[in-house]
mmCIF file with all atom_site columns, C-alpha atoms in Angstrom:
data_model
loop_
_atom_site.group_PDB
_atom_site.id
_atom_site.type_symbol
_atom_site.label_atom_id
_atom_site.label_alt_id
_atom_site.label_comp_id
_atom_site.label_asym_id
_atom_site.label_entity_id
_atom_site.label_seq_id
_atom_site.pdbx_PDB_ins_code
_atom_site.Cartn_x
_atom_site.Cartn_y
_atom_site.Cartn_z
_atom_site.occupancy
_atom_site.B_iso_or_equiv
_atom_site.pdbx_formal_charge
_atom_site.auth_seq_id
_atom_site.auth_comp_id
_atom_site.auth_asym_id
_atom_site.auth_atom_id
_atom_site.pdbx_PDB_model_num
ATOM 1   C CA . MET A 1 1   ? 0.012   0.610  -0.384  1.00 77.00 ? 1   MET A CA 1
ATOM 2   C CA . THR A 1 2   ? 1.249   4.096  -0.701  1.00 87.00 ? 2   THR A CA 1
ATOM 3   C CA . THR A 1 3   ? 1.724   6.139  2.179   1.00 93.00 ? 3   THR A CA 1
ATOM 4   C CA . TYR A 1 4   ? 1.200   8.900  -0.130  1.00 95.00 ? 4   TYR A CA 1
ATOM 5   C CA . THR A 1 5   ? -1.469  9.905  -2.662  1.00 94.00 ? 5   THR A CA 1
ATOM 6   C CA . ALA A 1 6   ? -0.588  9.919  -6.199  1.00 96.00 ? 6   ALA A CA 1
ATOM 7   C CA . ARG A 1 7   ? -3.089  12.626 -8.127  1.00 96.00 ? 7   ARG A CA 1
ATOM 8   C CA . ALA A 1 8   ? -4.996  11.980 -11.131 1.00 96.00 ? 8   ALA A CA 1
ATOM 9   C CA . ILE A 1 9   ? -6.569  15.154 -13.274 1.00 97.00 ? 9   ILE A CA 1
ATOM 10  C CA . GLU A 1 10  ? -9.830  15.890 -11.824 1.00 95.00 ? 10  GLU A CA 1
ATOM 11  C CA . PRO A 1 11  ? -12.827 15.066 -13.478 1.00 97.00 ? 11  PRO A CA 1
ATOM 12  C CA . ALA A 1 12  ? -13.494 18.538 -14.229 1.00 96.00 ? 12  ALA A CA 1
ATOM 13  C CA . VAL A 1 13  ? -10.214 19.788 -15.347 1.00 96.00 ? 13  VAL A CA 1
ATOM 14  C CA . LEU A 1 14  ? -10.231 16.323 -17.689 1.00 98.00 ? 14  LEU A CA 1
ATOM 15  C CA . ALA A 1 15  ? -13.802 18.052 -19.403 1.00 98.00 ? 15  ALA A CA 1
ATOM 16  C CA . GLU A 1 16  ? -12.036 21.039 -20.247 1.00 97.00 ? 16  GLU A CA 1
ATOM 17  C CA . LEU A 1 17  ? -9.193  19.203 -21.337 1.00 98.00 ? 17  LEU A CA 1
ATOM 18  C CA . ARG A 1 18  ? -12.001 17.420 -23.668 1.00 98.00 ? 18  ARG A CA 1
ATOM 19  C CA . VAL A 1 19  ? -12.972 20.546 -25.527 1.00 98.00 ? 19  VAL A CA 1
ATOM 20  C CA . SER A 1 20  ? -9.033  22.525 -25.453 1.00 98.00 ? 20  SER A CA 1
ATOM 21  C CA . ASP A 1 21  ? -6.341  22.160 -23.761 1.00 98.00 ? 21  ASP A CA 1
ATOM 22  C CA . ASP A 1 22  ? -3.867  24.090 -22.480 1.00 96.00 ? 22  ASP A CA 1
ATOM 23  C CA . ALA A 1 23  ? -1.969  25.336 -25.090 1.00 96.00 ? 23  ALA A CA 1
ATOM 24  C CA . GLY A 1 24  ? -5.823  26.233 -26.465 1.00 97.00 ? 24  GLY A CA 1
ATOM 25  C CA . GLN A 1 25  ? -5.312  24.161 -28.727 1.00 98.00 ? 25  GLN A CA 1
ATOM 26  C CA . PRO A 1 26  ? -8.483  21.295 -30.153 1.00 98.00 ? 26  PRO A CA 1
ATOM 27  C CA . CYS A 1 27  ? -8.719  18.046 -28.572 1.00 97.00 ? 27  CYS A CA 1
ATOM 28  C CA . VAL A 1 28  ? -8.643  15.564 -31.622 1.00 97.00 ? 28  VAL A CA 1
ATOM 29  C CA . PRO A 1 29  ? -9.237  12.129 -29.661 1.00 98.00 ? 29  PRO A CA 1
ATOM 30  C CA . TYR A 1 30  ? -8.473  8.940  -31.882 1.00 97.00 ? 30  TYR A CA 1
ATOM 31  C CA . THR A 1 31  ? -8.558  4.904  -31.702 1.00 97.00 ? 31  THR A CA 1
ATOM 32  C CA . ALA A 1 32  ? -5.082  3.572  -29.633 1.00 97.00 ? 32  ALA A CA 1
ATOM 33  C CA . THR A 1 33  ? -3.512  1.034  -31.955 1.00 96.00 ? 33  THR A CA 1
ATOM 34  C CA . GLU A 1 34  ? -0.657  1.022  -29.449 1.00 93.00 ? 34  GLU A CA 1
ATOM 35  C CA . GLY A 1 35  ? -1.115  0.554  -25.600 1.00 88.00 ? 35  GLY A CA 1
ATOM 36  C CA . GLY A 1 36  ? 1.113   1.533  -23.155 1.00 90.00 ? 36  GLY A CA 1
ATOM 37  C CA . SER A 1 37  ? 1.014   4.952  -22.577 1.00 94.00 ? 37  SER A CA 1
ATOM 38  C CA . PRO A 1 38  ? 0.553   6.511  -19.647 1.00 96.00 ? 38  PRO A CA 1
ATOM 39  C CA . LEU A 1 39  ? -3.098  7.681  -18.519 1.00 97.00 ? 39  LEU A CA 1
ATOM 40  C CA . ARG A 1 40  ? -3.521  10.679 -16.702 1.00 97.00 ? 40  ARG A CA 1
ATOM 41  C CA . CYS A 1 41  ? -7.378  10.963 -15.787 1.00 98.00 ? 41  CYS A CA 1
ATOM 42  C CA . CYS A 1 42  ? -6.937  7.497  -14.303 1.00 96.00 ? 42  CYS A CA 1
ATOM 43  C CA . LEU A 1 43  ? -3.450  6.216  -13.514 1.00 97.00 ? 43  LEU A CA 1
ATOM 44  C CA . ARG A 1 44  ? -2.448  3.054  -15.965 1.00 96.00 ? 44  ARG A CA 1
ATOM 45  C CA . THR A 1 45  ? -1.528  2.623  -19.188 1.00 95.00 ? 45  THR A CA 1
ATOM 46  C CA . PHE A 1 46  ? -3.603  2.663  -22.298 1.00 96.00 ? 46  PHE A CA 1
ATOM 47  C CA . GLU A 1 47  ? -5.318  -0.859 -23.975 1.00 96.00 ? 47  GLU A CA 1
ATOM 48  C CA . PRO A 1 48  ? -4.918  -0.492 -28.221 1.00 97.00 ? 48  PRO A CA 1
ATOM 49  C CA . GLY A 1 49  ? -8.363  0.529  -29.529 1.00 97.00 ? 49  GLY A CA 1
ATOM 50  C CA . GLU A 1 50  ? -9.404  2.922  -26.465 1.00 97.00 ? 50  GLU A CA 1
ATOM 51  C CA . ARG A 1 51  ? -10.237 6.191  -27.274 1.00 98.00 ? 51  ARG A CA 1
ATOM 52  C CA . VAL A 1 52  ? -7.525  8.798  -26.392 1.00 98.00 ? 52  VAL A CA 1
ATOM 53  C CA . ALA A 1 53  ? -6.477  12.184 -26.627 1.00 98.00 ? 53  ALA A CA 1
ATOM 54  C CA . LEU A 1 54  ? -3.135  13.621 -26.520 1.00 97.00 ? 54  LEU A CA 1
ATOM 55  C CA . VAL A 1 55  ? -3.510  17.065 -24.716 1.00 97.00 ? 55  VAL A CA 1
ATOM 56  C CA . SER A 1 56  ? -1.170  20.324 -23.139 1.00 97.00 ? 56  SER A CA 1
ATOM 57  C CA . TYR A 1 57  ? -2.022  20.468 -19.932 1.00 97.00 ? 57  TYR A CA 1
ATOM 58  C CA . ALA A 1 58  ? -0.282  22.675 -16.846 1.00 96.00 ? 58  ALA A CA 1
ATOM 59  C CA . PRO A 1 59  ? -0.489  20.870 -13.966 1.00 95.00 ? 59  PRO A CA 1
ATOM 60  C CA . LEU A 1 60  ? 0.938   23.848 -11.490 1.00 95.00 ? 60  LEU A CA 1
ATOM 61  C CA . ARG A 1 61  ? -1.148  26.770 -13.608 1.00 93.00 ? 61  ARG A CA 1
ATOM 62  C CA . ARG A 1 62  ? -4.298  24.710 -13.049 1.00 90.00 ? 62  ARG A CA 1
ATOM 63  C CA . TRP A 1 63  ? -3.335  23.876 -8.754  1.00 93.00 ? 63  TRP A CA 1
ATOM 64  C CA . ALA A 1 64  ? -1.960  27.816 -8.481  1.00 94.00 ? 64  ALA A CA 1
ATOM 65  C CA . ALA A 1 65  ? -5.727  28.907 -10.211 1.00 91.00 ? 65  ALA A CA 1
ATOM 66  C CA . ALA A 1 66  ? -7.114  27.122 -7.305  1.00 91.00 ? 66  ALA A CA 1
ATOM 67  C CA . THR A 1 67  ? -4.844  28.086 -4.267  1.00 94.00 ? 67  THR A CA 1
ATOM 68  C CA . GLY A 1 68  ? -3.909  31.605 -5.748  1.00 94.00 ? 68  GLY A CA 1
ATOM 69  C CA . ALA A 1 69  ? -0.741  31.188 -6.027  1.00 95.00 ? 69  ALA A CA 1
ATOM 70  C CA . ALA A 1 70  ? 1.787   33.020 -8.612  1.00 93.00 ? 70  ALA A CA 1
ATOM 71  C CA . PRO A 1 71  ? 4.686   30.471 -10.148 1.00 92.00 ? 71  PRO A CA 1
ATOM 72  C CA . GLY A 1 72  ? 5.399   32.334 -12.744 1.00 90.00 ? 72  GLY A CA 1
ATOM 73  C CA . ALA A 1 73  ? 8.427   31.426 -14.976 1.00 91.00 ? 73  ALA A CA 1
ATOM 74  C CA . TYR A 1 74  ? 7.486   27.572 -13.078 1.00 90.00 ? 74  TYR A CA 1
ATOM 75  C CA . ASP A 1 75  ? 4.328   27.278 -14.863 1.00 91.00 ? 75  ASP A CA 1
ATOM 76  C CA . GLU A 1 76  ? 5.402   24.527 -17.924 1.00 90.00 ? 76  GLU A CA 1
ATOM 77  C CA . GLN A 1 77  ? 2.950   23.010 -19.586 1.00 92.00 ? 77  GLN A CA 1
ATOM 78  C CA . GLY A 1 78  ? 3.661   19.486 -21.743 1.00 92.00 ? 78  GLY A CA 1
ATOM 79  C CA . PRO A 1 79  ? 2.063   17.127 -23.415 1.00 95.00 ? 79  PRO A CA 1
ATOM 80  C CA . VAL A 1 80  ? -0.643  13.749 -21.737 1.00 97.00 ? 80  VAL A CA 1
ATOM 81  C CA . PHE A 1 81  ? -2.964  11.293 -23.109 1.00 98.00 ? 81  PHE A CA 1
ATOM 82  C CA . ILE A 1 82  ? -6.224  11.141 -21.396 1.00 98.00 ? 82  ILE A CA 1
ATOM 83  C CA . HIS A 1 83  ? -9.165  9.094  -21.665 1.00 98.00 ? 83  HIS A CA 1
ATOM 84  C CA . ALA A 1 84  ? -11.305 10.671 -24.902 1.00 98.00 ? 84  ALA A CA 1
ATOM 85  C CA . ASP A 1 85  ? -14.430 10.056 -22.905 1.00 97.00 ? 85  ASP A CA 1
ATOM 86  C CA . PRO A 1 86  ? -15.256 10.624 -18.918 1.00 97.00 ? 86  PRO A CA 1
ATOM 87  C CA . CYS A 1 87  ? -13.289 7.504  -17.379 1.00 96.00 ? 87  CYS A CA 1
ATOM 88  C CA . ALA A 1 88  ? -13.779 6.252  -13.550 1.00 94.00 ? 88  ALA A CA 1
ATOM 89  C CA . GLY A 1 89  ? -10.870 7.435  -12.348 1.00 94.00 ? 89  GLY A CA 1
ATOM 90  C CA . PRO A 1 90  ? -7.630  6.404  -10.627 1.00 93.00 ? 90  PRO A CA 1
ATOM 91  C CA . VAL A 1 91  ? -8.283  2.873  -8.829  1.00 84.00 ? 91  VAL A CA 1
ATOM 92  C CA . GLU A 1 92  ? -9.081  3.836  -4.347  1.00 78.00 ? 92  GLU A CA 1
ATOM 93  C CA . GLY A 1 93  ? -6.248  2.201  -2.114  1.00 72.00 ? 93  GLY A CA 1
ATOM 94  C CA . PRO A 1 94  ? -3.648  1.456  -4.866  1.00 74.00 ? 94  PRO A CA 1
ATOM 95  C CA . GLU A 1 95  ? -1.183  -0.444 -4.050  1.00 85.00 ? 95  GLU A CA 1
ATOM 96  C CA . SER A 1 96  ? 2.192   1.034  -5.560  1.00 90.00 ? 96  SER A CA 1
ATOM 97  C CA . TYR A 1 97  ? 2.274   3.978  -7.355  1.00 95.00 ? 97  TYR A CA 1
ATOM 98  C CA . PRO A 1 98  ? 1.056   4.475  -11.144 1.00 95.00 ? 98  PRO A CA 1
ATOM 99  C CA . PHE A 1 99  ? 4.154   3.854  -13.718 1.00 94.00 ? 99  PHE A CA 1
ATOM 100 C CA . ASP A 1 100 ? 6.337   2.613  -11.232 1.00 94.00 ? 100 ASP A CA 1
ATOM 101 C CA . ARG A 1 101 ? 8.548   0.348  -13.723 1.00 94.00 ? 101 ARG A CA 1
ATOM 102 C CA . PRO A 1 102 ? 11.733  -0.125 -11.883 1.00 97.00 ? 102 PRO A CA 1
ATOM 103 C CA . GLY A 1 103 ? 14.556  1.565  -13.735 1.00 97.00 ? 103 GLY A CA 1
ATOM 104 C CA . ALA A 1 104 ? 12.947  4.238  -14.901 1.00 96.00 ? 104 ALA A CA 1
ATOM 105 C CA . LEU A 1 105 ? 14.353  7.572  -14.286 1.00 97.00 ? 105 LEU A CA 1
ATOM 106 C CA . ARG A 1 106 ? 11.969  9.845  -13.135 1.00 97.00 ? 106 ARG A CA 1
ATOM 107 C CA . THR A 1 107 ? 12.225  13.722 -11.542 1.00 97.00 ? 107 THR A CA 1
ATOM 108 C CA . LEU A 1 108 ? 10.555  14.753 -8.361  1.00 97.00 ? 108 LEU A CA 1
ATOM 109 C CA . ARG A 1 109 ? 10.123  18.635 -8.298  1.00 97.00 ? 109 ARG A CA 1
ATOM 110 C CA . ARG A 1 110 ? 9.338   20.053 -5.299  1.00 97.00 ? 110 ARG A CA 1
ATOM 111 C CA . TYR A 1 111 ? 7.031   23.607 -5.063  1.00 97.00 ? 111 TYR A CA 1
ATOM 112 C CA . ASP A 1 112 ? 6.124   25.946 -1.766  1.00 97.00 ? 112 ASP A CA 1
ATOM 113 C CA . GLY A 1 113 ? 3.048   27.160 -1.890  1.00 96.00 ? 113 GLY A CA 1
ATOM 114 C CA . GLU A 1 114 ? 3.646   29.765 -4.172  1.00 95.00 ? 114 GLU A CA 1
ATOM 115 C CA . GLY A 1 115 ? 4.702   27.190 -6.936  1.00 95.00 ? 115 GLY A CA 1
ATOM 116 C CA . ARG A 1 116 ? 7.976   27.788 -6.920  1.00 95.00 ? 116 ARG A CA 1
ATOM 117 C CA . ILE A 1 117 ? 10.819  25.269 -7.428  1.00 95.00 ? 117 ILE A CA 1
ATOM 118 C CA . VAL A 1 118 ? 12.392  24.730 -4.005  1.00 96.00 ? 118 VAL A CA 1
ATOM 119 C CA . GLY A 1 119 ? 14.164  21.257 -4.709  1.00 94.00 ? 119 GLY A CA 1
ATOM 120 C CA . GLY A 1 120 ? 14.652  18.358 -6.538  1.00 95.00 ? 120 GLY A CA 1
ATOM 121 C CA . ARG A 1 121 ? 15.830  15.084 -6.768  1.00 95.00 ? 121 ARG A CA 1
ATOM 122 C CA . LEU A 1 122 ? 16.351  12.002 -8.999  1.00 97.00 ? 122 LEU A CA 1
ATOM 123 C CA . LEU A 1 123 ? 14.996  9.124  -9.035  1.00 98.00 ? 123 LEU A CA 1
ATOM 124 C CA . GLU A 1 124 ? 15.539  6.012  -10.965 1.00 98.00 ? 124 GLU A CA 1
ATOM 125 C CA . ILE A 1 125 ? 12.949  3.507  -9.278  1.00 98.00 ? 125 ILE A CA 1
ATOM 126 C CA . PRO A 1 126 ? 13.940  0.400  -7.817  1.00 97.00 ? 126 PRO A CA 1
ATOM 127 C CA . ALA A 1 127 ? 12.596  -2.841 -7.725  1.00 97.00 ? 127 ALA A CA 1
ATOM 128 C CA . GLU A 1 128 ? 10.706  -1.875 -4.573  1.00 97.00 ? 128 GLU A CA 1
ATOM 129 C CA . ALA A 1 129 ? 8.996   0.308  -6.462  1.00 97.00 ? 129 ALA A CA 1
ATOM 130 C CA . THR A 1 130 ? 6.405   1.738  -3.887  1.00 96.00 ? 130 THR A CA 1
ATOM 131 C CA . ALA A 1 131 ? 9.462   1.854  -0.891  1.00 96.00 ? 131 ALA A CA 1
ATOM 132 C CA . GLY A 1 132 ? 11.370  4.405  -3.135  1.00 97.00 ? 132 GLY A CA 1
ATOM 133 C CA . PHE A 1 133 ? 8.722   6.330  -3.856  1.00 97.00 ? 133 PHE A CA 1
ATOM 134 C CA . ASP A 1 134 ? 7.530   6.437  0.089   1.00 97.00 ? 134 ASP A CA 1
ATOM 135 C CA . LYS A 1 135 ? 10.951  7.298  0.784   1.00 97.00 ? 135 LYS A CA 1
ATOM 136 C CA . ALA A 1 136 ? 11.444  10.098 -1.881  1.00 98.00 ? 136 ALA A CA 1
ATOM 137 C CA . PHE A 1 137 ? 8.280   11.782 -1.174  1.00 97.00 ? 137 PHE A CA 1
ATOM 138 C CA . ALA A 1 138 ? 8.906   11.148 2.835   1.00 97.00 ? 138 ALA A CA 1
ATOM 139 C CA . GLU A 1 139 ? 12.112  13.117 2.339   1.00 97.00 ? 139 GLU A CA 1
ATOM 140 C CA . ALA A 1 140 ? 10.375  15.876 0.015   1.00 97.00 ? 140 ALA A CA 1
ATOM 141 C CA . PHE A 1 141 ? 7.847   16.366 2.603   1.00 97.00 ? 141 PHE A CA 1
ATOM 142 C CA . ALA A 1 142 ? 10.777  16.490 5.665   1.00 97.00 ? 142 ALA A CA 1
ATOM 143 C CA . ASP A 1 143 ? 10.942  20.429 4.191   1.00 97.00 ? 143 ASP A CA 1
ATOM 144 C CA . PRO A 1 144 ? 8.594   22.459 5.201   1.00 97.00 ? 144 PRO A CA 1
ATOM 145 C CA . GLN A 1 145 ? 8.102   24.541 1.998   1.00 97.00 ? 145 GLN A CA 1
ATOM 146 C CA . VAL A 1 146 ? 6.906   21.945 0.242   1.00 98.00 ? 146 VAL A CA 1
ATOM 147 C CA . ALA A 1 147 ? 3.809   22.218 -1.124  1.00 97.00 ? 147 ALA A CA 1
ATOM 148 C CA . LEU A 1 148 ? 3.369   19.413 -3.706  1.00 97.00 ? 148 LEU A CA 1
ATOM 149 C CA . VAL A 1 149 ? 5.417   16.920 -5.474  1.00 98.00 ? 149 VAL A CA 1
ATOM 150 C CA . HIS A 1 150 ? 5.390   16.605 -9.396  1.00 97.00 ? 150 HIS A CA 1
ATOM 151 C CA . VAL A 1 151 ? 6.706   13.814 -10.759 1.00 97.00 ? 151 VAL A CA 1
ATOM 152 C CA . ARG A 1 152 ? 8.009   13.737 -14.238 1.00 96.00 ? 152 ARG A CA 1
ATOM 153 C CA . ALA A 1 153 ? 9.642   10.961 -16.974 1.00 95.00 ? 153 ALA A CA 1
ATOM 154 C CA . VAL A 1 154 ? 13.299  12.073 -17.593 1.00 94.00 ? 154 VAL A CA 1
ATOM 155 C CA . GLU A 1 155 ? 13.283  10.684 -21.266 1.00 90.00 ? 155 GLU A CA 1
ATOM 156 C CA . TYR A 1 156 ? 10.376  12.868 -22.244 1.00 87.00 ? 156 TYR A CA 1
ATOM 157 C CA . GLY A 1 157 ? 10.425  15.594 -19.752 1.00 87.00 ? 157 GLY A CA 1
ATOM 158 C CA . CYS A 1 158 ? 6.456   14.488 -19.597 1.00 91.00 ? 158 CYS A CA 1
ATOM 159 C CA . PHE A 1 159 ? 4.546   14.906 -16.239 1.00 96.00 ? 159 PHE A CA 1
ATOM 160 C CA . GLN A 1 160 ? 3.253   11.560 -14.992 1.00 97.00 ? 160 GLN A CA 1
ATOM 161 C CA . PHE A 1 161 ? 1.088   12.668 -11.964 1.00 97.00 ? 161 PHE A CA 1
ATOM 162 C CA . GLU A 1 162 ? 0.938   15.043 -8.267  1.00 96.00 ? 162 GLU A CA 1
ATOM 163 C CA . VAL A 1 163 ? 1.649   14.248 -5.064  1.00 97.00 ? 163 VAL A CA 1
ATOM 164 C CA . ARG A 1 164 ? 0.110   17.156 -2.135  1.00 96.00 ? 164 ARG A CA 1
ATOM 165 C CA . ARG A 1 165 ? 1.242   17.660 1.571   1.00 93.00 ? 165 ARG A CA 1
ATOM 166 C CA . ALA A 1 166 ? -1.347  15.700 3.006   1.00 81.00 ? 166 ALA A CA 1
#
């Protein structure tokens, strides 16, 4: 069982992204011919035949709008896969963190209450992936300035999921 909660993109935000993404581009759904890419709506990989869309998402911008933070230059946007239609969302009480393939490289970016980076950490996902993520998140949240952590794939810089201070 995970110690921290991996947050998927919220349903209201997904509804907006399915119309127009955070770069102002229209959503263009398609039927996947291959599987394996991470879905940020339900925190699992998609299967061939599923209707998906690749959209631009600005996770820090969305959080800042809800909290009144001002991230300035740290407001990044990038591509994420989502289901083209509403889905059930992530499984409650997961046994592991999403997209936790041992050996994969992740960066865990720490942000303060204003949305500014206050640190980061490179994580090569160990064989005991859940324990590795738990340790990295505990280290991040030991700093009282840290309000949230974004997990990104090193290879493409893609946003994977977010963890907030409990």
